[in-house]
Tab-separated table of C-alpha atoms and ligand atoms in Angstrom:
chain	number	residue	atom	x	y	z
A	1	UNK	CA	-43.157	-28.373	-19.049
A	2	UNK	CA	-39.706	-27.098	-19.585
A	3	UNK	CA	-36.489	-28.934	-19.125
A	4	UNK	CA	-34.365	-27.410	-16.648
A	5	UNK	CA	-31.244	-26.331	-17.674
A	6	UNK	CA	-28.350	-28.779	-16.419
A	7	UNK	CA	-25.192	-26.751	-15.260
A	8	UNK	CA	-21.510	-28.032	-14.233
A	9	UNK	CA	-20.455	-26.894	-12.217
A	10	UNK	CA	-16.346	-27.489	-11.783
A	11	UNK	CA	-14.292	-27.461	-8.706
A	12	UNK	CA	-18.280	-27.096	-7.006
A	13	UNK	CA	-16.869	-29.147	-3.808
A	14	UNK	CA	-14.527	-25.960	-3.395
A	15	UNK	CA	-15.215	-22.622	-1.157
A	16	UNK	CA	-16.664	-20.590	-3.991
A	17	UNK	CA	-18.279	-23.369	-5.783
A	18	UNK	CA	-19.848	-25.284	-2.976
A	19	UNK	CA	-22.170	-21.965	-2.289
A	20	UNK	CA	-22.731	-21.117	-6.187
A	21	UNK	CA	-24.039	-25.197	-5.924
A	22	UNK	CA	-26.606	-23.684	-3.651
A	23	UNK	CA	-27.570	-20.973	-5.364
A	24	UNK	CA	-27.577	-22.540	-8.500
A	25	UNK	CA	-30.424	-25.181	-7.604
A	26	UNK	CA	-32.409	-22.661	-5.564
A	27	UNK	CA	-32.535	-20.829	-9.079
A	28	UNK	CA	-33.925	-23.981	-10.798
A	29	UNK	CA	-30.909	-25.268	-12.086
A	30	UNK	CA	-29.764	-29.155	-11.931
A	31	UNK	CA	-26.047	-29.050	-11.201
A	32	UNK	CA	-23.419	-31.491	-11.760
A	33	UNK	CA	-20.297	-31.331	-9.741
A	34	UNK	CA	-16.724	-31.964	-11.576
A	35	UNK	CA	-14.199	-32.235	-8.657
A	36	UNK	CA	-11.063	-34.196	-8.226
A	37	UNK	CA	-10.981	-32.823	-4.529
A	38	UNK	CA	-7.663	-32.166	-4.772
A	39	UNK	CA	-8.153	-29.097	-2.585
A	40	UNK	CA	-11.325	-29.632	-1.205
A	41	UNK	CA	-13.159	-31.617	0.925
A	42	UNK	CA	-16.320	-34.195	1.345
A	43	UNK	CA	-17.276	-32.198	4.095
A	44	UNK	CA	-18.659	-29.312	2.028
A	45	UNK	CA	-20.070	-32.315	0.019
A	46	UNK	CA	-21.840	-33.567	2.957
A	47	UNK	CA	-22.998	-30.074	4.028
A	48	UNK	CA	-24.680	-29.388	0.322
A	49	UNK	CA	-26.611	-32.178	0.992
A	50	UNK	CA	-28.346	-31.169	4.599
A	51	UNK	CA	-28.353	-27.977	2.882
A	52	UNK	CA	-30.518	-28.879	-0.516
A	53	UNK	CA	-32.000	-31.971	1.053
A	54	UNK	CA	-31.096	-33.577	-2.018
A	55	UNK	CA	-27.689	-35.306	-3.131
A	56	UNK	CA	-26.293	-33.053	-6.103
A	57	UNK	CA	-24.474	-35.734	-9.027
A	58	UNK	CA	-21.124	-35.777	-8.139
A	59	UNK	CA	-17.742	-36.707	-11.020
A	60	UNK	CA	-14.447	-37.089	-8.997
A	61	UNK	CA	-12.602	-36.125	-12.187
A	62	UNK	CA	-9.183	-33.899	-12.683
A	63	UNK	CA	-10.340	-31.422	-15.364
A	64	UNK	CA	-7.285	-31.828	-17.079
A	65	UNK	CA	-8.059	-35.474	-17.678
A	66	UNK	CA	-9.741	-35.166	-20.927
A	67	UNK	CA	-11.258	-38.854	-21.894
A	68	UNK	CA	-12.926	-38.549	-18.521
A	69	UNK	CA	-14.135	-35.269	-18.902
A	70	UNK	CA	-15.446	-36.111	-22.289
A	71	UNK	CA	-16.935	-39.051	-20.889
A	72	UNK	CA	-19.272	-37.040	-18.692
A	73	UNK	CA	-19.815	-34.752	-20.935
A	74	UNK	CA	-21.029	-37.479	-23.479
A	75	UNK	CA	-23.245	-38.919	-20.944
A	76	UNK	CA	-24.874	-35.897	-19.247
A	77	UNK	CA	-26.829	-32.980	-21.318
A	78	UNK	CA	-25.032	-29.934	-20.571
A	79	UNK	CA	-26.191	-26.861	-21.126
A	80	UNK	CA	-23.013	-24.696	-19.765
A	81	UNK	CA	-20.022	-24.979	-17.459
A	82	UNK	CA	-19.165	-22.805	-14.434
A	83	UNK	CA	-15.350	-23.394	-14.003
A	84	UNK	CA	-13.699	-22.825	-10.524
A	85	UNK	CA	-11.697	-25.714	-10.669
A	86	UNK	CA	-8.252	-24.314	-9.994
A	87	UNK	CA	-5.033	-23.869	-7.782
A	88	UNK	CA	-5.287	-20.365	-5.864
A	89	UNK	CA	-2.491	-19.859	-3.065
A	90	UNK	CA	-0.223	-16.343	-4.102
A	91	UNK	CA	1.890	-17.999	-1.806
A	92	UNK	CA	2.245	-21.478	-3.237
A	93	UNK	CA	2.261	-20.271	-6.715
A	94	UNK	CA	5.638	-18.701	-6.084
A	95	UNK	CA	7.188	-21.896	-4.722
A	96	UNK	CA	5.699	-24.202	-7.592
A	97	UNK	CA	5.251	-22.174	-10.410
A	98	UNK	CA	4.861	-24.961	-12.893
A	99	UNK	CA	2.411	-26.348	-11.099
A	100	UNK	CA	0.282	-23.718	-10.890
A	101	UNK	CA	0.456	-23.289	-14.809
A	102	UNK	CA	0.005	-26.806	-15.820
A	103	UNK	CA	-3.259	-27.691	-13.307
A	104	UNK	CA	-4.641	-24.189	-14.165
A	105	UNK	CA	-4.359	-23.823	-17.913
A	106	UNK	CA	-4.185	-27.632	-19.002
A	107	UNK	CA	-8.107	-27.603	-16.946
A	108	UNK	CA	-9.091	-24.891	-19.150
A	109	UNK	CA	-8.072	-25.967	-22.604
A	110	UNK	CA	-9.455	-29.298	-21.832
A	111	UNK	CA	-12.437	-28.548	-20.563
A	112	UNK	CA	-12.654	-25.876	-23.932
A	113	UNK	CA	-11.656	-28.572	-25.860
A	114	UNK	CA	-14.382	-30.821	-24.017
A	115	UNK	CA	-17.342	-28.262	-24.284
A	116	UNK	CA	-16.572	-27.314	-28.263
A	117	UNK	CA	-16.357	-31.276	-29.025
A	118	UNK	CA	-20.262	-31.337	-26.968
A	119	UNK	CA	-21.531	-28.324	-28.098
A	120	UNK	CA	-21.520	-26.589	-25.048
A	121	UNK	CA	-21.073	-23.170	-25.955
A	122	UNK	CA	-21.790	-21.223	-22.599
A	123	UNK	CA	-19.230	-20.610	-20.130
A	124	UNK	CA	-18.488	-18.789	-16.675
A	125	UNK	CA	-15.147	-18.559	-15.420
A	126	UNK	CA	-13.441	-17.506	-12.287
A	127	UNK	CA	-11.094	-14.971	-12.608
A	128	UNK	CA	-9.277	-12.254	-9.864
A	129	UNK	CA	-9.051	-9.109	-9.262
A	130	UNK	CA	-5.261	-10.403	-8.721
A	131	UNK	CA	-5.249	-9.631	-12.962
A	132	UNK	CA	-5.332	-5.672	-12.069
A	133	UNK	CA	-2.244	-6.333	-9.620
A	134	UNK	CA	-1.694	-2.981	-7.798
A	135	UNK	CA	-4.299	-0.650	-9.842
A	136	UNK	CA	-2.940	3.043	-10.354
A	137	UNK	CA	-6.446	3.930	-9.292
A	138	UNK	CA	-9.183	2.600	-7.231
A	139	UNK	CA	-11.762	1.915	-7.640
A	140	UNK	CA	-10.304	-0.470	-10.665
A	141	UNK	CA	-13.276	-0.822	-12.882
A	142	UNK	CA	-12.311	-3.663	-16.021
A	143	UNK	CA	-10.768	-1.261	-18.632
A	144	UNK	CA	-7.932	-0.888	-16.187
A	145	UNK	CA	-4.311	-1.708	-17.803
A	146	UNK	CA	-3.226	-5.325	-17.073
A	147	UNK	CA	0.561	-5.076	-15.833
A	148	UNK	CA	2.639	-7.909	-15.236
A	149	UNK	CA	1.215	-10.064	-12.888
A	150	UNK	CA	2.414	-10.493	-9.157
A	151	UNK	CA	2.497	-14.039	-8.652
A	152	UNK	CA	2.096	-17.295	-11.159
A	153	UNK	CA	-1.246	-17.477	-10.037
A	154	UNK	CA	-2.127	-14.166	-11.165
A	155	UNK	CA	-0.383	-14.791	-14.910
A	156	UNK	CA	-2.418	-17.957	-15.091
A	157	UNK	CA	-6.011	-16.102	-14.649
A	158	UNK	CA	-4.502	-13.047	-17.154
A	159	UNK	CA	-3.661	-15.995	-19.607
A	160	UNK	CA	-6.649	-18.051	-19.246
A	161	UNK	CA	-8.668	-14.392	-19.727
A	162	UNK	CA	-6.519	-14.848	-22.907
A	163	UNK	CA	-7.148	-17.699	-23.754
A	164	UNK	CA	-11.191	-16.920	-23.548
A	165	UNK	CA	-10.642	-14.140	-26.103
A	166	UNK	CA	-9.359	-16.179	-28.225
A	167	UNK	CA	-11.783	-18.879	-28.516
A	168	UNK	CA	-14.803	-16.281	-29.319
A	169	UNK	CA	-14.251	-17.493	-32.809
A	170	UNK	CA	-14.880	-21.615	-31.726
A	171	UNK	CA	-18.125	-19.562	-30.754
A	172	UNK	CA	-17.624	-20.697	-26.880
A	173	UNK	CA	-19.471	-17.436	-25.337
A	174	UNK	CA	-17.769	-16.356	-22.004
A	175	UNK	CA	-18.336	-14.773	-19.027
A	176	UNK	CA	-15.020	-13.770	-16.577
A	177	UNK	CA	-15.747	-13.024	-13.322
A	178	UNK	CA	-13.016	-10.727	-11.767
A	179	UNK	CA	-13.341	-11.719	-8.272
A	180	UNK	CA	-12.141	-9.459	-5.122
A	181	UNK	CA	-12.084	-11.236	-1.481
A	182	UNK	CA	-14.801	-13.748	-1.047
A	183	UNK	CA	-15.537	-13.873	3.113
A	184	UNK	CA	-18.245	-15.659	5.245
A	185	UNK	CA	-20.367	-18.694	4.729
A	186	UNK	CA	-23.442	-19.659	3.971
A	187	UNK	CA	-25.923	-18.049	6.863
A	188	UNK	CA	-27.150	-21.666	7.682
A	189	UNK	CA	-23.572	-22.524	8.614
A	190	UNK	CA	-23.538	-26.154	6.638
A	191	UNK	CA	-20.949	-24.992	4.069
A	192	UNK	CA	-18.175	-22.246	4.222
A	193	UNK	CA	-14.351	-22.064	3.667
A	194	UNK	CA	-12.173	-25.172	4.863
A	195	UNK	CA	-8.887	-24.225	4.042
A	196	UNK	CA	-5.761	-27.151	3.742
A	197	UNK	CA	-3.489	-27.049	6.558
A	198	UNK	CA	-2.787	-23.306	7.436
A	199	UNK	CA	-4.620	-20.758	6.427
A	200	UNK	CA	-3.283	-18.275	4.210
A	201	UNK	CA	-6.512	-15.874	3.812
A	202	UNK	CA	-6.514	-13.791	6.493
A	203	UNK	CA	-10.737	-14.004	7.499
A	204	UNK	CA	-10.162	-18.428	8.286
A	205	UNK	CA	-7.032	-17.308	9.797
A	206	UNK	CA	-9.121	-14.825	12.138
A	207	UNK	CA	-11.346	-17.803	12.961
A	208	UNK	CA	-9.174	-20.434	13.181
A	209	UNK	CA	-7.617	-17.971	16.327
A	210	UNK	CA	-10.583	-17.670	17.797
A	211	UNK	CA	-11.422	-20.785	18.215
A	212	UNK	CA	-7.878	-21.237	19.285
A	213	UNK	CA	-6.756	-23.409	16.411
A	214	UNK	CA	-3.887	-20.968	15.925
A	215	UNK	CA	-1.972	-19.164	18.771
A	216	UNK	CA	-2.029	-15.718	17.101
A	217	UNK	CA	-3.088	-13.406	14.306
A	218	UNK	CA	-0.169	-11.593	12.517
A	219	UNK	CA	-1.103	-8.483	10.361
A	220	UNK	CA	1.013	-7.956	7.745
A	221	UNK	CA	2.408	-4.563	7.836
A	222	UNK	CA	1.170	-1.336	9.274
A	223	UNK	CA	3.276	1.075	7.259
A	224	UNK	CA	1.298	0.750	3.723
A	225	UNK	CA	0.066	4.496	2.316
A	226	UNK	CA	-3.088	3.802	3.681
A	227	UNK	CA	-5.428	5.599	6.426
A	228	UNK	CA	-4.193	3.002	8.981
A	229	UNK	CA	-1.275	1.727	7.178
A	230	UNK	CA	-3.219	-1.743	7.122
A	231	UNK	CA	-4.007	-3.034	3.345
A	232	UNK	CA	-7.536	-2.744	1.968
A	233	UNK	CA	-9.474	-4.969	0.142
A	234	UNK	CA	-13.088	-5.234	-1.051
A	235	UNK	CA	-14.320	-8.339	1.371
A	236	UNK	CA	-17.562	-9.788	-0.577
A	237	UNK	CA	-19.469	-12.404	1.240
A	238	UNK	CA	-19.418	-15.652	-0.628
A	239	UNK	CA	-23.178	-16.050	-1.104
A	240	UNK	CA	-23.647	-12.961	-2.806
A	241	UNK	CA	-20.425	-14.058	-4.921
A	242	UNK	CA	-21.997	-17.039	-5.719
A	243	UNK	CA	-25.213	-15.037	-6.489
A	244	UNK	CA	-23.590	-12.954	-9.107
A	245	UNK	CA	-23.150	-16.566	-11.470
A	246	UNK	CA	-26.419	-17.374	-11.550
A	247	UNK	CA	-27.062	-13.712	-12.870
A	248	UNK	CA	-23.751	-14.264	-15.538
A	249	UNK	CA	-25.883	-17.672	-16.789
A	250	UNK	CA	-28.778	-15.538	-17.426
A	251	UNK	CA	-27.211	-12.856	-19.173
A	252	UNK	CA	-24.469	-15.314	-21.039
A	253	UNK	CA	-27.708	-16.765	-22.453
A	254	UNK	CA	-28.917	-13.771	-23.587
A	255	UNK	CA	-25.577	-12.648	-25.241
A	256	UNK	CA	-22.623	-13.993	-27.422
A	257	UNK	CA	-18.907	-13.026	-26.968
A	258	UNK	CA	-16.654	-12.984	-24.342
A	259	UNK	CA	-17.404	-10.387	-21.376
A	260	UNK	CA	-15.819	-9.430	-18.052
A	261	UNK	CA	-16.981	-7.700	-14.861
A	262	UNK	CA	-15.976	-7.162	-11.565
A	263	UNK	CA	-17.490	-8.645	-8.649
A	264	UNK	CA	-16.849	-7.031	-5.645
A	265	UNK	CA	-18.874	-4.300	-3.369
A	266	UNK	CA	-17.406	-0.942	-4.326
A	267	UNK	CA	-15.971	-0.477	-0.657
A	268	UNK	CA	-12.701	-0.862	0.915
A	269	UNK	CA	-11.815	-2.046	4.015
A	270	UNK	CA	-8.442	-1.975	6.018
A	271	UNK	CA	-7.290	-5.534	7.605
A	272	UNK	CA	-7.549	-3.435	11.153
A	273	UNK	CA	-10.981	-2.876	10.301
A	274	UNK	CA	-12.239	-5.445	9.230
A	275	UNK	CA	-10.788	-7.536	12.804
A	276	UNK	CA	-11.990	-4.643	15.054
A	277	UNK	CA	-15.596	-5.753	13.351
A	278	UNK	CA	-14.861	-9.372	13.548
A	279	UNK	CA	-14.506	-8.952	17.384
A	280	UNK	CA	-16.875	-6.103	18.035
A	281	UNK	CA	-19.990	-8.537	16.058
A	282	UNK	CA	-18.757	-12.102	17.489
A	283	UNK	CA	-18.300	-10.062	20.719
A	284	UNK	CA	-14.800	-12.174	21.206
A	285	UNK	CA	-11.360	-10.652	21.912
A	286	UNK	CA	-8.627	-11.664	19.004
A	287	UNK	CA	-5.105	-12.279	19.746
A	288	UNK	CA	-3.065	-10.430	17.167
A	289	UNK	CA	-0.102	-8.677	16.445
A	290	UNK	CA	1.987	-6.549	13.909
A	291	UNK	CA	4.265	-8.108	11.798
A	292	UNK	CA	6.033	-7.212	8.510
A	293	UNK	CA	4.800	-7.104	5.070
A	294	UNK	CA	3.976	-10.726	3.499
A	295	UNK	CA	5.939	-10.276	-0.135
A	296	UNK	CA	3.732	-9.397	-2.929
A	297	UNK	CA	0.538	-7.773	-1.103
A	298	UNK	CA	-0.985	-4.683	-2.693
A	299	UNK	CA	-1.181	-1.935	-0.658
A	300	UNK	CA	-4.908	-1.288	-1.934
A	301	UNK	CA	-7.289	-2.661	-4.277
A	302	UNK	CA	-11.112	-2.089	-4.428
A	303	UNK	CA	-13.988	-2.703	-7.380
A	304	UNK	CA	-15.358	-0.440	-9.275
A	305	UNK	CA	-18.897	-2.956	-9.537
A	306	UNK	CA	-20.804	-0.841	-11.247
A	307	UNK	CA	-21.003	-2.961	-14.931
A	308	UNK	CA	-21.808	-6.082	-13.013
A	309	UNK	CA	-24.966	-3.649	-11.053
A	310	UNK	CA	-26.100	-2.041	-14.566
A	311	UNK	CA	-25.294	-5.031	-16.926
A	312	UNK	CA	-26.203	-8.538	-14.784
A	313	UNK	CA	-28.563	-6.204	-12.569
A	314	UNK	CA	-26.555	-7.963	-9.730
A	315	UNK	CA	-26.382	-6.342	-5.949
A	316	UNK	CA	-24.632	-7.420	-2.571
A	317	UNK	CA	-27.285	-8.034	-0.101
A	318	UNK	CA	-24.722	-9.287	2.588
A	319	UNK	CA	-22.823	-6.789	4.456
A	320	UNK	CA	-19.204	-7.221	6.302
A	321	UNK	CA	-20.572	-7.721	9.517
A	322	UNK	CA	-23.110	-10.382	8.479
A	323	UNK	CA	-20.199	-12.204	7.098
A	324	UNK	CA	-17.957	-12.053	9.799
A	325	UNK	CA	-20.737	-13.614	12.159
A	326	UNK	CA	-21.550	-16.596	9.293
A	327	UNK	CA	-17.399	-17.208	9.078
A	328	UNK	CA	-17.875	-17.402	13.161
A	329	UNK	CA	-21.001	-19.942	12.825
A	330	UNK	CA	-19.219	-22.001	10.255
A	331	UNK	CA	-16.360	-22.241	12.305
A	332	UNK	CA	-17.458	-23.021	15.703
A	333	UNK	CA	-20.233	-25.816	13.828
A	334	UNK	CA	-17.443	-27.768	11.926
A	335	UNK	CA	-15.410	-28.105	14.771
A	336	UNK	CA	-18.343	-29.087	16.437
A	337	UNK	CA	-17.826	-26.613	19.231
A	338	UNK	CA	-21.014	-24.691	20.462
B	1	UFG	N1	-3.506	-10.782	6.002
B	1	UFG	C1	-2.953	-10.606	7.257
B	1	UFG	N2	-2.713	-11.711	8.012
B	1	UFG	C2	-3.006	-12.969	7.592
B	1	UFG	C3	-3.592	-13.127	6.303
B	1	UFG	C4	-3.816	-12.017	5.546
B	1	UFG	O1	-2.666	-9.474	7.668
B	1	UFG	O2	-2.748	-13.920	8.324
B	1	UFG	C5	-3.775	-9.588	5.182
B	1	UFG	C6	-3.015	-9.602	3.883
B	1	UFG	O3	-1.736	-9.085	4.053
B	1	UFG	C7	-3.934	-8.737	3.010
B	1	UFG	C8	-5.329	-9.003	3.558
B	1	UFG	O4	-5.125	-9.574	4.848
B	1	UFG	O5	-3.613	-7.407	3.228
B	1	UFG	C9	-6.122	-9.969	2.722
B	1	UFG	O6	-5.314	-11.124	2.511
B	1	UFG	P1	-5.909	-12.466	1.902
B	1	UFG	O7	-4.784	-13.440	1.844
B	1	UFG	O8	-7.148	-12.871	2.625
B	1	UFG	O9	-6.376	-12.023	0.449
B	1	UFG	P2	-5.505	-11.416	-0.736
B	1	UFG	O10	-6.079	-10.069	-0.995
B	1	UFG	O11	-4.069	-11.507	-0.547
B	1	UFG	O12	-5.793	-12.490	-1.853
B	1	UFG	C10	-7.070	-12.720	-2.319
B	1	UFG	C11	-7.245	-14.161	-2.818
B	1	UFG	C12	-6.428	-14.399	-4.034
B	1	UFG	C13	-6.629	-13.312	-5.030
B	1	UFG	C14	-6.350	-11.982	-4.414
B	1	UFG	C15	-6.528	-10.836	-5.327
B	1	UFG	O13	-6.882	-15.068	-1.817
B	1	UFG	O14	-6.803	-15.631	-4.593
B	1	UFG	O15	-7.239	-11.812	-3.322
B	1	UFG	O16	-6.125	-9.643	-4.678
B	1	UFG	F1	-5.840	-13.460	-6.095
């Protein structure tokens, strides 16, 4: 019989984690969860279990705390890391730049310090498509230039990208995952996004109105060169995000060195667009409005996917619309509103 492979996963109790947990151990992985739930919440905890049926090992660790990190690490077989584990509000960033580049490089070097001490030498990493900033073309595929980044948050995914070129030669093999927008939940509606406070993503903060949370939708600017003057963005739904790791573990397996790809849908969508669908599939009526520009948005950025198709043979299978209706589930069950 073989062993199954043993992944942690960090920052797993987290949006983007939580539903790469799922997919992870319907794969035939084990999965050990590194979270200081700093940003996240028990709740998506709580919903992995319904979810698997099983409870998933769970370390309430800070990554940047090394001696506890290593301490899991020396009692747990690992055979490679996914690392989410980060701060990821634009917004925030801005305000508290030097906390954004302590929590978010300080969790990488010690967790790369961590892995080469253990001999863990595979590792998946979540980066942005907030590295290309505003692309000169789109679709951006990866050789695109990488200017100066918009925000702190975007310089601290270009520098930990760095930071994984550099430690090819520790022979730490690396896949970076340029995410675009992750949207939706999981279709059975026991984990999705649970943002802090208010929401600064614009699909919760469609929700969150509709379930009358929050008075009113603002879109930010109609007056961008686009075909509506709204901003596009590739919207991918979360489990087919979360899909795309467990296809980076088996090619990182496969392959030494460090490697990027894209993971988005190849399609962009306008923010008009994509809350005309929200209330033509959810059949509800959103309150919204036009407002100004929020500071640093792109006018337009969509993926060019096709390495992450050819190379981790990895394909959406969600569309817009099904995500829209899963963010609406997920929403009306955690407020426990039917
Ligand atoms: N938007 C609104 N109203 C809102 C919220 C958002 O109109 O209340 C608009 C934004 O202006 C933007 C679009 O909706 O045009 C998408 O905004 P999000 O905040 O949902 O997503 P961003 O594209 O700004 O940011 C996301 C991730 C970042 C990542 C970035 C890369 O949240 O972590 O993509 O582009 F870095």
């Amino acid at each position: 019989m073989s062993i199954r492979k043993r992944i942690a996963v960090t920052g797993g109790a987290g949006y983007i984690g939580s539903h790469t947990v799922v997919q992870l151990v319907e794969a035939g992985y084990d999965v050990l969860i590194i979270d200081d739930l700093s940003r996240s919440d028990q709740r998506l905890l709580d919903g992995l279990k319904n979810l698997l049926g099983i409870t998933i090992p769970f370390r309430k660790v800070d990554c940047r705390n090394y001696n506890a990190l290593a301490e899991i690490f020396s009692n747990n077989r690992i055979d490679a890391v996914i690392h989410f584990a980060a701060f990821k509000a634009v917004g925030e960033s801005v305000e508290k730049p030097l906390d954004y580049y302590e929590n978010n490089l300080f969790s990488l070097t010690s967790l790369l310090r961590c892995m080469q001490s253990h001999k863990v030498s595979k590792l998946i990493f979540s980066s942005s498509c907030t590295v290309y900033g505003e692309p000169d073309t789109v679709p951006v595929n990866e050789q695109a230039a990488i200017k100066k980044a918009n925000s702190p948050y975007g310089a601290t995914k270009q520098m930990c990208e760095r930071i994984l070129e550099d430690i090819e030669v520790l022979g730490i093999d690396v896949v970076s995952l340029r995410y675009f927008n992750p949207i939706g939940a999981h279709p059975s509606a026991l984990i999705g996004e649970l943002p802090l406070g208010t929401p600064n993503n614009l699909v919760p903060y469609i929700t969150q109105t509709a379930i009358g949370l929050r008075n009113q939708l603002t879109i930010f600017g109609d007056d961008y060169p686009t075909p509506d003057g709204t901003c596009v963005r590739d919207y991918i739904h979360v489990t087919d995000l979360a899909d795309a790791h467990v296809k980076a573990l088996d090619f990182i397996n496969q392959n030494l060195g460090n490697h990027i790809f894209n993971v988005g849908t190849g399609f962009g969508v306008s923010v008009k667009e994509l809350v005309n669908q929200f209330e033509e599939v959810n059949q509800i009526k959103l309150n919204y409005k036009i407002g100004s520009r929020r500071p640093g948005d792109v006018a337009k950025v969509f993926a060019d996917a096709n390495l992450a198709f050819n190379v981790l043979r990895w394909k959406p299978r969600f569309t817009i619309k099904d995500a829209l209706q899963h963010a609406w589930h997920w929403e009306k069950r955690i407020r426990s509103i039917n």
